[in-house]
mmCIF file with all atom_site columns, C-alpha atoms and ligand atoms in Angstrom:
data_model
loop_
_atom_site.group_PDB
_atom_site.id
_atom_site.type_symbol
_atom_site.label_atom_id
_atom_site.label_alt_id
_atom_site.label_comp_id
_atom_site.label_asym_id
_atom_site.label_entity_id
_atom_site.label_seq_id
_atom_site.pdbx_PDB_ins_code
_atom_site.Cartn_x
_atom_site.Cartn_y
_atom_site.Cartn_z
_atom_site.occupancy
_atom_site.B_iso_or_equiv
_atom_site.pdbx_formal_charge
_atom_site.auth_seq_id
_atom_site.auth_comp_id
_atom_site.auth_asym_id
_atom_site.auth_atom_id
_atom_site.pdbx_PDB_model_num
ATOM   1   C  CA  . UNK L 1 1   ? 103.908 95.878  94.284  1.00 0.00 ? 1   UNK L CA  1
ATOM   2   C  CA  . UNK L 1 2   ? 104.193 94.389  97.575  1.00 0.00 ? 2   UNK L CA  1
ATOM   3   C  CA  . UNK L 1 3   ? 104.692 95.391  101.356 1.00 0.00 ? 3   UNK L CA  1
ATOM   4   C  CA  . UNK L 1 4   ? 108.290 96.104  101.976 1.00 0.00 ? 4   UNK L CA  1
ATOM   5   C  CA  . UNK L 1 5   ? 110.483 96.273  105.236 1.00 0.00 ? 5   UNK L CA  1
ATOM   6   C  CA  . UNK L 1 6   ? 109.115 98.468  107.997 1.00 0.00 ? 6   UNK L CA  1
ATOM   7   C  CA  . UNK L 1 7   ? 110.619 102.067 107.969 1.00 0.00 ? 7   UNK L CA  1
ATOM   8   C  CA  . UNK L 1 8   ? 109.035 103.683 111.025 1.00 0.00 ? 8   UNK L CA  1
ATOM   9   C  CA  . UNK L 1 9   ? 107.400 101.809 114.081 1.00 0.00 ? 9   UNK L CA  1
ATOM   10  C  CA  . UNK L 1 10  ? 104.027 102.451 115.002 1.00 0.00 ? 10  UNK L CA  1
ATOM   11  C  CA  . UNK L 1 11  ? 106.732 103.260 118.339 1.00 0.00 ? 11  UNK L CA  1
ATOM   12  C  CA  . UNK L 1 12  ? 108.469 106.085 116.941 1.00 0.00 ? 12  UNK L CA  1
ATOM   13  C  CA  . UNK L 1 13  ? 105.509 107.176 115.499 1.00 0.00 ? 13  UNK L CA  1
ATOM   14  C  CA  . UNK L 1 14  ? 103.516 107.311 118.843 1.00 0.00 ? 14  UNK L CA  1
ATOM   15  C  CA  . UNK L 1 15  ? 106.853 109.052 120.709 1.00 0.00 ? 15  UNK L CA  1
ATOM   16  C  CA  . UNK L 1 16  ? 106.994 111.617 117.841 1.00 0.00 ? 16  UNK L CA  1
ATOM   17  C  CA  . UNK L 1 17  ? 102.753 112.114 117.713 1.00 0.00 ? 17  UNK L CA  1
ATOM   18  C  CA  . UNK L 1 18  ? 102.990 113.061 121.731 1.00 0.00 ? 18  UNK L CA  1
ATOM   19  C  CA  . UNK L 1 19  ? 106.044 115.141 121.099 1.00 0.00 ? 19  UNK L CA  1
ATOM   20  C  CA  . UNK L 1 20  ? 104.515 117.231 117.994 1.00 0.00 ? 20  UNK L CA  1
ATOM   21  C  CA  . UNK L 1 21  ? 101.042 117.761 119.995 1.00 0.00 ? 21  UNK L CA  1
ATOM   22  C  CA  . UNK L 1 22  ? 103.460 119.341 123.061 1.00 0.00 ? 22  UNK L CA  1
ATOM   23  C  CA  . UNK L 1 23  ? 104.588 121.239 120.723 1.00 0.00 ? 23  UNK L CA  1
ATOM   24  C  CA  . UNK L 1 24  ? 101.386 122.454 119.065 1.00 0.00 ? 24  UNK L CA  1
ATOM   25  C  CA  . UNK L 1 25  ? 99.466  122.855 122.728 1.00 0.00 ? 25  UNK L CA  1
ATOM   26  C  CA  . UNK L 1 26  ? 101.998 125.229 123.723 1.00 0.00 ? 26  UNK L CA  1
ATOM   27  C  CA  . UNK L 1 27  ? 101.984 127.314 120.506 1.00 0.00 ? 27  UNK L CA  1
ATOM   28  C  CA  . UNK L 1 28  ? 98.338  127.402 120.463 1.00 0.00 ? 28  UNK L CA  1
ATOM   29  C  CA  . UNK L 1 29  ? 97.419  127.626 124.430 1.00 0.00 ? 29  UNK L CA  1
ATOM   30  C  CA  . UNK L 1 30  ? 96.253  131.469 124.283 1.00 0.00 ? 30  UNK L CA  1
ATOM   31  C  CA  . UNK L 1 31  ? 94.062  131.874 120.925 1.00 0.00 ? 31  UNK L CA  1
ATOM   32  C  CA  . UNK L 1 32  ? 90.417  132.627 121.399 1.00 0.00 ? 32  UNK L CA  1
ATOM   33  C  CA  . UNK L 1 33  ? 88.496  129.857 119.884 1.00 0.00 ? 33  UNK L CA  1
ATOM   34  C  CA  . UNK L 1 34  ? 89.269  126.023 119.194 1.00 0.00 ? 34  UNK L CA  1
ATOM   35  C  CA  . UNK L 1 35  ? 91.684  125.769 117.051 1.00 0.00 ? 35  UNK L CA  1
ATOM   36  C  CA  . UNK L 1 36  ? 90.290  124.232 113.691 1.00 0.00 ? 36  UNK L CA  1
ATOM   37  C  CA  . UNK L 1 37  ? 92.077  120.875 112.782 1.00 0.00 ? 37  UNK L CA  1
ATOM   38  C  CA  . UNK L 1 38  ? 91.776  120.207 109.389 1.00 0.00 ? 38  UNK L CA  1
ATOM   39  C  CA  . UNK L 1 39  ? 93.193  116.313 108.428 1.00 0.00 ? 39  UNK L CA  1
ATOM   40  C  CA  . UNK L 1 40  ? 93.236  115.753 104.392 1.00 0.00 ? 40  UNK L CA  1
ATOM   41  C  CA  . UNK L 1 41  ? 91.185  112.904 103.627 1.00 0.00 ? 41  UNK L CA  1
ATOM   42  C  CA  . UNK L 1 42  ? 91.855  110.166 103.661 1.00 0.00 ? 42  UNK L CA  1
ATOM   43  C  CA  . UNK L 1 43  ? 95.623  109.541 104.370 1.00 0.00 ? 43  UNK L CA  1
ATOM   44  C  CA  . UNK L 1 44  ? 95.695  111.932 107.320 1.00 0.00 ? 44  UNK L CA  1
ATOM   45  C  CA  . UNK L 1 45  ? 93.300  110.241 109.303 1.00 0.00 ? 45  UNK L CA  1
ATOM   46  C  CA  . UNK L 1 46  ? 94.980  108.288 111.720 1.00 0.00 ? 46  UNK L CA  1
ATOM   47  C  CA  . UNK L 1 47  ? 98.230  110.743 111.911 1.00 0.00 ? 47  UNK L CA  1
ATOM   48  C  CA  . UNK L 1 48  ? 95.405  113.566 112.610 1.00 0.00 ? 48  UNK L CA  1
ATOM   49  C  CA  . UNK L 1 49  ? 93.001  111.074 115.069 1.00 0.00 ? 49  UNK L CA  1
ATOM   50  C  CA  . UNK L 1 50  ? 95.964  110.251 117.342 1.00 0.00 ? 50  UNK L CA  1
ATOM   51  C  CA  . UNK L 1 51  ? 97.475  113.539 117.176 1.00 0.00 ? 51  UNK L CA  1
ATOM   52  C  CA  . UNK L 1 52  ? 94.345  115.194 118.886 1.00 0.00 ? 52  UNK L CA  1
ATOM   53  C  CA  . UNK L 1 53  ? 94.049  112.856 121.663 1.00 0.00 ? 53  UNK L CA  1
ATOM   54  C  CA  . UNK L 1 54  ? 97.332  114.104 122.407 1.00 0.00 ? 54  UNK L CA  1
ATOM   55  C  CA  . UNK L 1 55  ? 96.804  117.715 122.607 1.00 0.00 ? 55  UNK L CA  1
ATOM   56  C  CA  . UNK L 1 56  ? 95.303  119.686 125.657 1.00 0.00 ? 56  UNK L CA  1
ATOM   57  C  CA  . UNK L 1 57  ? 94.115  122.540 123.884 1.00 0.00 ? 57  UNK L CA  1
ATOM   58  C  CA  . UNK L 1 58  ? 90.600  122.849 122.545 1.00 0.00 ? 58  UNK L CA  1
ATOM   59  C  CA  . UNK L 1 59  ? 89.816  121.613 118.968 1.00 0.00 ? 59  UNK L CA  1
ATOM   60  C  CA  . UNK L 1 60  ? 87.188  122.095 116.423 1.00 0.00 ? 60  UNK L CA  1
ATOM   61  C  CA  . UNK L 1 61  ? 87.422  119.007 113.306 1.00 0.00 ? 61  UNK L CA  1
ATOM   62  C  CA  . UNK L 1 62  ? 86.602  119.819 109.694 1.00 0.00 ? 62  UNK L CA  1
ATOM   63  C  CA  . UNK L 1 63  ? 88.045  117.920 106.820 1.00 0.00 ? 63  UNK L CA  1
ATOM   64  C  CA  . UNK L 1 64  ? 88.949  118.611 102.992 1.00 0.00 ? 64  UNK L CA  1
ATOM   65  C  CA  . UNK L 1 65  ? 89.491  115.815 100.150 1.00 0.00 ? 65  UNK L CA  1
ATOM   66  C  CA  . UNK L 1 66  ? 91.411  116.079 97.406  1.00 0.00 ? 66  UNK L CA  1
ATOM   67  C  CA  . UNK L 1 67  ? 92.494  113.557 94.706  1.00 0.00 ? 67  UNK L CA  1
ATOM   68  C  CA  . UNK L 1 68  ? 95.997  113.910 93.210  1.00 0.00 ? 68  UNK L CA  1
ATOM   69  C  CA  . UNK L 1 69  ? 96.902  110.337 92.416  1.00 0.00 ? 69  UNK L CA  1
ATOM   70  C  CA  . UNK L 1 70  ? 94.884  108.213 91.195  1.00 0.00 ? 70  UNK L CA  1
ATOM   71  C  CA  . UNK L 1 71  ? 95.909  104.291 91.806  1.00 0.00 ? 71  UNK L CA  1
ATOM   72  C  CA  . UNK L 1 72  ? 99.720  104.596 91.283  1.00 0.00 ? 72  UNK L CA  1
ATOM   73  C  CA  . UNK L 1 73  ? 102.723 105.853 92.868  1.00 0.00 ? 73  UNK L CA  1
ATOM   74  C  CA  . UNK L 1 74  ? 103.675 108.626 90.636  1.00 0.00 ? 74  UNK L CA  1
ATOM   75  C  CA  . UNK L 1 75  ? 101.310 112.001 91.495  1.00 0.00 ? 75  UNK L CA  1
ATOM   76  C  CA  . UNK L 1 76  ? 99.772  113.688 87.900  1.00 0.00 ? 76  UNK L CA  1
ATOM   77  C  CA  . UNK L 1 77  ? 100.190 117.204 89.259  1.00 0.00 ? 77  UNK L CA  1
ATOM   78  C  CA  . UNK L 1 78  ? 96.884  117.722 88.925  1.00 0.00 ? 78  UNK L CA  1
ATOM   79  C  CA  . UNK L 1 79  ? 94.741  118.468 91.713  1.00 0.00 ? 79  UNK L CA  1
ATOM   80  C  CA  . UNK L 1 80  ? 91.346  118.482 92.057  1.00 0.00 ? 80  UNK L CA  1
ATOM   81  C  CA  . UNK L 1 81  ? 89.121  119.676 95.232  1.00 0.00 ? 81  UNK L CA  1
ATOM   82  C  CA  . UNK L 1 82  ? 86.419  116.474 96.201  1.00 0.00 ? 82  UNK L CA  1
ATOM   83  C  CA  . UNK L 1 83  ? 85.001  118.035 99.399  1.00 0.00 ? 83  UNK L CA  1
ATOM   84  C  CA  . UNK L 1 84  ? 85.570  121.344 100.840 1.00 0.00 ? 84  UNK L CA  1
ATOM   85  C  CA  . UNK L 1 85  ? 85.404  123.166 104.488 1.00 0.00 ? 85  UNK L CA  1
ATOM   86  C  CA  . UNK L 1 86  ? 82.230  122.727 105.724 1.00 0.00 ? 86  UNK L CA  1
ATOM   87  C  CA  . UNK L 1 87  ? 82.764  125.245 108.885 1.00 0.00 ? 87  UNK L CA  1
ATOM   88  C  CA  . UNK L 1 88  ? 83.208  128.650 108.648 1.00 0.00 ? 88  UNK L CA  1
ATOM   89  C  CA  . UNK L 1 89  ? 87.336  129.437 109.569 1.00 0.00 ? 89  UNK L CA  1
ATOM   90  C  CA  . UNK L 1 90  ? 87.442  133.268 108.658 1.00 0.00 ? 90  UNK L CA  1
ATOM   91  C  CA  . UNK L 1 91  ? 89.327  134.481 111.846 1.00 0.00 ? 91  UNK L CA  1
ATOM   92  C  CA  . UNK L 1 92  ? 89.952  131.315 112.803 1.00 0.00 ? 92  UNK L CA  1
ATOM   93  C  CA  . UNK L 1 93  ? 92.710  129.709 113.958 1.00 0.00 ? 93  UNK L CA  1
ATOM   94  C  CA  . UNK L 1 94  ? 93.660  126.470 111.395 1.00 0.00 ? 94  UNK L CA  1
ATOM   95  C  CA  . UNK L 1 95  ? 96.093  123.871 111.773 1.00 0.00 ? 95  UNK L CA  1
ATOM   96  C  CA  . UNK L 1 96  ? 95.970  121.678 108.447 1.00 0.00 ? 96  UNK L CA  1
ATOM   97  C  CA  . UNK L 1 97  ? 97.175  117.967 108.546 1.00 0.00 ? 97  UNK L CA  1
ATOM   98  C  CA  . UNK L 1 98  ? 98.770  116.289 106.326 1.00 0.00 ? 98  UNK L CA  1
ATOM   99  C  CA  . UNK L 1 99  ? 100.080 112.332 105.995 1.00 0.00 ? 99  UNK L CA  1
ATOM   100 C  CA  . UNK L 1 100 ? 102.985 113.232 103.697 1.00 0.00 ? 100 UNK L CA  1
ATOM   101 C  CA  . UNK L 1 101 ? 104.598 116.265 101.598 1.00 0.00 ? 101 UNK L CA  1
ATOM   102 C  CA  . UNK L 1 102 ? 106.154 114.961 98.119  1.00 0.00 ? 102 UNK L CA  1
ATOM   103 C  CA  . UNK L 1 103 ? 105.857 117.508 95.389  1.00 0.00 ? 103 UNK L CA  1
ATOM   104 C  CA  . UNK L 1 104 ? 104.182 120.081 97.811  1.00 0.00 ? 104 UNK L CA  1
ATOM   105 C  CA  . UNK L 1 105 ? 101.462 120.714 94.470  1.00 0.00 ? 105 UNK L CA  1
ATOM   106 C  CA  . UNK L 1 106 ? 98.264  119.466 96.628  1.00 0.00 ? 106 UNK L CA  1
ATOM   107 C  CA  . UNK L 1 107 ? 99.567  120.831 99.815  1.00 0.00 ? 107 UNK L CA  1
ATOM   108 C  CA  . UNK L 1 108 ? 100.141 124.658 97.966  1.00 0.00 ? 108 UNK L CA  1
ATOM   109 C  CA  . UNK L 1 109 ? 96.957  124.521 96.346  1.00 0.00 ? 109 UNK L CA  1
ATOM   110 C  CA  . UNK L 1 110 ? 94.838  123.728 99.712  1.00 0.00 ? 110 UNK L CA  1
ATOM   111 C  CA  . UNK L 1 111 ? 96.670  126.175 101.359 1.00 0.00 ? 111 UNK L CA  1
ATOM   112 C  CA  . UNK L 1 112 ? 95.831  128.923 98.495  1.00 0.00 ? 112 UNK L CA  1
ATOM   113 C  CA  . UNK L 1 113 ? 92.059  127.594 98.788  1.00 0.00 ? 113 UNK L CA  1
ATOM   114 C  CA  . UNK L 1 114 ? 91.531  127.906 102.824 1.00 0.00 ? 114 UNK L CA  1
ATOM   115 C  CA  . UNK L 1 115 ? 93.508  130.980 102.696 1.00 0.00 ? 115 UNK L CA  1
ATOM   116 C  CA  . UNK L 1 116 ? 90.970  132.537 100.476 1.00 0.00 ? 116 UNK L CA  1
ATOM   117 C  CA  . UNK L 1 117 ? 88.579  132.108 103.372 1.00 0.00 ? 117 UNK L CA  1
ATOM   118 C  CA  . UNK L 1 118 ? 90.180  134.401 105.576 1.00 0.00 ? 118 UNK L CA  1
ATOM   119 C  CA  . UNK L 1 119 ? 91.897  132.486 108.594 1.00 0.00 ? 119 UNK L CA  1
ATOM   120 C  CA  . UNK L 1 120 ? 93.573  134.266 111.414 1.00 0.00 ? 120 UNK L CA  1
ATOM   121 C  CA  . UNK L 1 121 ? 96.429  131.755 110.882 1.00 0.00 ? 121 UNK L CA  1
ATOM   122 C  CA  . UNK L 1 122 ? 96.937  128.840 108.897 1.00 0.00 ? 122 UNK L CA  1
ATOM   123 C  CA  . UNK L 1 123 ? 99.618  126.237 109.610 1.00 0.00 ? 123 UNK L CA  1
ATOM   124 C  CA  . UNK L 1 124 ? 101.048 122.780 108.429 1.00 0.00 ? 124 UNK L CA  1
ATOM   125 C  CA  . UNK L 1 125 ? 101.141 120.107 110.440 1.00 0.00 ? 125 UNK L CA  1
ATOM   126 C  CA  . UNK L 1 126 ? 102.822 117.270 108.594 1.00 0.00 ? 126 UNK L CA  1
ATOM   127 C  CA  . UNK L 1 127 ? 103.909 113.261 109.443 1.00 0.00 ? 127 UNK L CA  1
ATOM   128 C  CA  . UNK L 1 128 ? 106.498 112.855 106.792 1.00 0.00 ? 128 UNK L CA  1
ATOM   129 C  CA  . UNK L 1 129 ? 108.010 115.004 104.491 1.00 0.00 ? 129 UNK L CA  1
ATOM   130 C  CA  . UNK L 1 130 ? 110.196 113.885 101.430 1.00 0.00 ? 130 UNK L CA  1
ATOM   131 C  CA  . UNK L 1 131 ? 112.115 116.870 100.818 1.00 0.00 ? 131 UNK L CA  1
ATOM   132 C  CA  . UNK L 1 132 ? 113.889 115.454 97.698  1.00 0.00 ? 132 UNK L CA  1
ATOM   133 C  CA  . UNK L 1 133 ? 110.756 115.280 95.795  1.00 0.00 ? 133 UNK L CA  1
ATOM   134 C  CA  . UNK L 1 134 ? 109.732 118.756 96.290  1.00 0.00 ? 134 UNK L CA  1
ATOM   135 C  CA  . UNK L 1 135 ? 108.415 120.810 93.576  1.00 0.00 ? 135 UNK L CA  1
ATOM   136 C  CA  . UNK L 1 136 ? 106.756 123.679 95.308  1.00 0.00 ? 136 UNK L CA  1
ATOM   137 C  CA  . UNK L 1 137 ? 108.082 125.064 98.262  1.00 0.00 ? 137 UNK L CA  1
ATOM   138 C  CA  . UNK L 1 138 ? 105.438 124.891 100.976 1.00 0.00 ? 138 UNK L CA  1
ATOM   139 C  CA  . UNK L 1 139 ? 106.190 126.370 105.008 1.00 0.00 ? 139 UNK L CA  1
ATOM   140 C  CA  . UNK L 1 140 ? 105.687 123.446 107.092 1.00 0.00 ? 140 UNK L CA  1
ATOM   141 C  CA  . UNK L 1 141 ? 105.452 124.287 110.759 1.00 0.00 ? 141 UNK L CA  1
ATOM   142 C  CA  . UNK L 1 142 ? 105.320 120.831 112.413 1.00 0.00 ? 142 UNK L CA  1
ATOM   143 C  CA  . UNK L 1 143 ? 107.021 117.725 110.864 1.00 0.00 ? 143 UNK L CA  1
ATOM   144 C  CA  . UNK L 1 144 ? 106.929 114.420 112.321 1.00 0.00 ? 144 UNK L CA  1
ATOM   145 C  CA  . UNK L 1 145 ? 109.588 113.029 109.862 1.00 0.00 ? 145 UNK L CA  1
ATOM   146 C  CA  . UNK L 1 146 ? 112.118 113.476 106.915 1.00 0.00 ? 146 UNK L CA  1
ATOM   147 C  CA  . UNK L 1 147 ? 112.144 109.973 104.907 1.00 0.00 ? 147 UNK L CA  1
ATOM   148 C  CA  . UNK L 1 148 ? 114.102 109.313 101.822 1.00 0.00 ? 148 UNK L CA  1
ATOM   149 C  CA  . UNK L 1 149 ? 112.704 108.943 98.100  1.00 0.00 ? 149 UNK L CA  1
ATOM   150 C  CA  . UNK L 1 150 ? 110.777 106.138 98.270  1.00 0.00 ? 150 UNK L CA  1
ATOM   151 C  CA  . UNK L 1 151 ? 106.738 104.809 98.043  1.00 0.00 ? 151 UNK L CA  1
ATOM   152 C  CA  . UNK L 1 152 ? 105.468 104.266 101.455 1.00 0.00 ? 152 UNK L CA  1
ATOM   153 C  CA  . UNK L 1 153 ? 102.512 102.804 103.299 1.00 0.00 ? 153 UNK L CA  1
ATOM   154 C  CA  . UNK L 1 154 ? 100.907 102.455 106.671 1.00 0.00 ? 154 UNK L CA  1
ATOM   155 C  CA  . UNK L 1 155 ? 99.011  104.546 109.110 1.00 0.00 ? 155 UNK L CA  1
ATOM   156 C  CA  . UNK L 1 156 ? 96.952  105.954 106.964 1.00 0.00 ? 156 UNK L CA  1
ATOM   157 C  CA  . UNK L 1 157 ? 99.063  106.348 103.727 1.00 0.00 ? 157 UNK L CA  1
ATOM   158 C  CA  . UNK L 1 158 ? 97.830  103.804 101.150 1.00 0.00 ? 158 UNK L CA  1
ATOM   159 C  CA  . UNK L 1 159 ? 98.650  101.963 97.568  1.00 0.00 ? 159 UNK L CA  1
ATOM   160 C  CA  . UNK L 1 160 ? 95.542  101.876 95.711  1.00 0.00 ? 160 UNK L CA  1
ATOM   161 C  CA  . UNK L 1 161 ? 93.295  101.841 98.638  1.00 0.00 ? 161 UNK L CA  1
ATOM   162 C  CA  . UNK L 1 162 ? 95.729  99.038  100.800 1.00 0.00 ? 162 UNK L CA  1
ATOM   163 C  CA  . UNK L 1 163 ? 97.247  99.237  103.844 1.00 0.00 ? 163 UNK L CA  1
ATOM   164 C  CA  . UNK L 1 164 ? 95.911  102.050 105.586 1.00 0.00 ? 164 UNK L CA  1
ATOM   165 C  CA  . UNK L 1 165 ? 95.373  100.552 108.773 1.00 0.00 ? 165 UNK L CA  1
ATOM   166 C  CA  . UNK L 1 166 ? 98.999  99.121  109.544 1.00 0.00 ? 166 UNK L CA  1
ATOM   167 C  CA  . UNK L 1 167 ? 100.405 100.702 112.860 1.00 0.00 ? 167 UNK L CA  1
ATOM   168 C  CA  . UNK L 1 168 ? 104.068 101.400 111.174 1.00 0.00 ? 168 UNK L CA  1
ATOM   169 C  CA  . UNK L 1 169 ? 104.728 103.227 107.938 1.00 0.00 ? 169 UNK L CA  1
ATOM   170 C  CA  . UNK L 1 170 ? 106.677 100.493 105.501 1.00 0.00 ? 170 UNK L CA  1
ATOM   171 C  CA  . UNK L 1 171 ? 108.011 101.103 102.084 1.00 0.00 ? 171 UNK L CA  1
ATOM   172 C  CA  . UNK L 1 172 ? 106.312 99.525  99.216  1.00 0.00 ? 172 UNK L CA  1
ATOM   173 C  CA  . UNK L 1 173 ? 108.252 97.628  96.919  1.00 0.00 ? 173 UNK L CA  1
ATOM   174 C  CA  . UNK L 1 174 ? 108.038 96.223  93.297  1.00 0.00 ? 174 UNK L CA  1
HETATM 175 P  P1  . IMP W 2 .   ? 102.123 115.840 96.616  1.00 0.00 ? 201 IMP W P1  1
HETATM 176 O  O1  . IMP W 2 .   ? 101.060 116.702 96.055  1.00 0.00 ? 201 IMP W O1  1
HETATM 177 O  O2  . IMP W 2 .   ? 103.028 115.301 95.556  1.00 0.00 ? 201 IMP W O2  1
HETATM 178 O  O3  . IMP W 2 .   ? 102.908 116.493 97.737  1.00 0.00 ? 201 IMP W O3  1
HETATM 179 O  O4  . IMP W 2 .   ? 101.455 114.544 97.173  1.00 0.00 ? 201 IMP W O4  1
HETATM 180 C  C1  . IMP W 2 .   ? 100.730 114.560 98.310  1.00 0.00 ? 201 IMP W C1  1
HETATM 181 C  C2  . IMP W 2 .   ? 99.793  113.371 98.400  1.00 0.00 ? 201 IMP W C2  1
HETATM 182 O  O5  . IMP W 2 .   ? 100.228 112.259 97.590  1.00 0.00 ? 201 IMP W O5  1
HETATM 183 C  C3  . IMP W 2 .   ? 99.765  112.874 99.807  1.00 0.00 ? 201 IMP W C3  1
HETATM 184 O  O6  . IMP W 2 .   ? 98.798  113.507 100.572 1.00 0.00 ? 201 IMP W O6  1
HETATM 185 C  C4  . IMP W 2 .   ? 99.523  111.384 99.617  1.00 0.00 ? 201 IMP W C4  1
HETATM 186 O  O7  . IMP W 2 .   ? 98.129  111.131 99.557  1.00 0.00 ? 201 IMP W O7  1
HETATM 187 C  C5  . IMP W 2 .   ? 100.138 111.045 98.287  1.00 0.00 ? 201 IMP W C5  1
HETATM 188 N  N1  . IMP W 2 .   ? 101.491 110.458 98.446  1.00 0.00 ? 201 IMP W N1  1
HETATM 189 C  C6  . IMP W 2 .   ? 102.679 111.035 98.180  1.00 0.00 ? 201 IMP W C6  1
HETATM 190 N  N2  . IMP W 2 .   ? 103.697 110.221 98.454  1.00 0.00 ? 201 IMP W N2  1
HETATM 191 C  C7  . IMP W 2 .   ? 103.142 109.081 98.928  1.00 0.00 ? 201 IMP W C7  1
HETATM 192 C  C8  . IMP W 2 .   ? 103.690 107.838 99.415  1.00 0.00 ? 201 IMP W C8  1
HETATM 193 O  O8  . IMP W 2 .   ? 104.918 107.591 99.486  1.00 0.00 ? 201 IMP W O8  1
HETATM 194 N  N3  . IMP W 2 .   ? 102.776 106.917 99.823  1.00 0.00 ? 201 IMP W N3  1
HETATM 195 C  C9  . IMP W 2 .   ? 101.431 107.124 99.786  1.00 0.00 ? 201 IMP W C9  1
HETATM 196 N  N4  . IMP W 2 .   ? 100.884 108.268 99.349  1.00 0.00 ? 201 IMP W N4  1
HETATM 197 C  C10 . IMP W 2 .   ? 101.726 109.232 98.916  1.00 0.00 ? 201 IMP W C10 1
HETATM 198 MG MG1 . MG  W 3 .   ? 96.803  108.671 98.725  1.00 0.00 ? 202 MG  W MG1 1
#
């Protein structure tokens, strides 16, 4: 596998960051406590990092791991919790954040898990989405992108541990 042709700038990707965090400042400018970011290690990192410099409303950081795929490109279905919440979010207000959506299996079973803990509200907040892929339907209220069918890599999304730190999201090609 090797780095393929850029799909989104690190640009676009900056316009679209400032644009979602508008959004999500204005949606969230009246609840009563920070509102609890929670970025799925480790692809959401830099999607989740930039996004909160963005926003001007108060935030509280926790952070869940999960592993779904192992070193390839194809996800087993099987999902497996590596490091839960480590703050308390019942009555909270919780904005999860996620690098990309493909089958929707690890984003449905997070949301099952922190729902179980008793949030006020609990949101998705998500950089790309590949709807074609989708297995279970999950609500996503904040989407930075629709891309086609395809591997990608870059800002934050990786192949077998690679490429994390590019500024642009490129596909990945054989
Ligand atoms: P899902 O459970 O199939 O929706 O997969 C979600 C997870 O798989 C994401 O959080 C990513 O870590 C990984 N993933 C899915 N598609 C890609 C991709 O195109 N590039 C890199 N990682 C991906
Ligand atoms: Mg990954």
């Amino acid at each position: 596998m090797k780095l393929g042709p850029e799909l989104i700038s690190g640009d676009a990707i900056q316009q679209r960051v400032r644009e979602l965090a508008a959004d999500i400042s204005r949606d969230y400018a009246s609840i009563p406590k920070p509102l609890i970011l929670l970025p799925v290690l480790k692809g959401s990192v830099c999607f989740a990092t930039d996004l909160s410099r963005s926003l001007t409303v108060p935030v509280n950081f926790d952070y869940v791991a999960v592993s779904s795929y192992g070193s390839g490109t194809e996800s087993t279905g099987h999902v497996q919790l590596l490091k839960d919440l480590t703050m308390d979010v019942a009555g909270r207000d919780v904005l999860m954040v996620e690098d990309i959506i493909d089958t929707g299996l690890t984003t449905s079973f997070l949301f099952e898990h922190v729902r179980r803990h008793g949030p006020a509200s609990l949101k998705l907040c998500v950089l790309l989405n590949k709807e074609e892929r989708r297995v279970t339907p999950v609500p996503i209220a904040y989407k930075g992108f629709d891309i086609p069918n395809a591997f990608v890599v870059g800002y934050g999304l990786d192949y077998d541990e690679l490429y994390r730190n590019l500024t642009a999201v490129h596909i990945l090609e054989p």
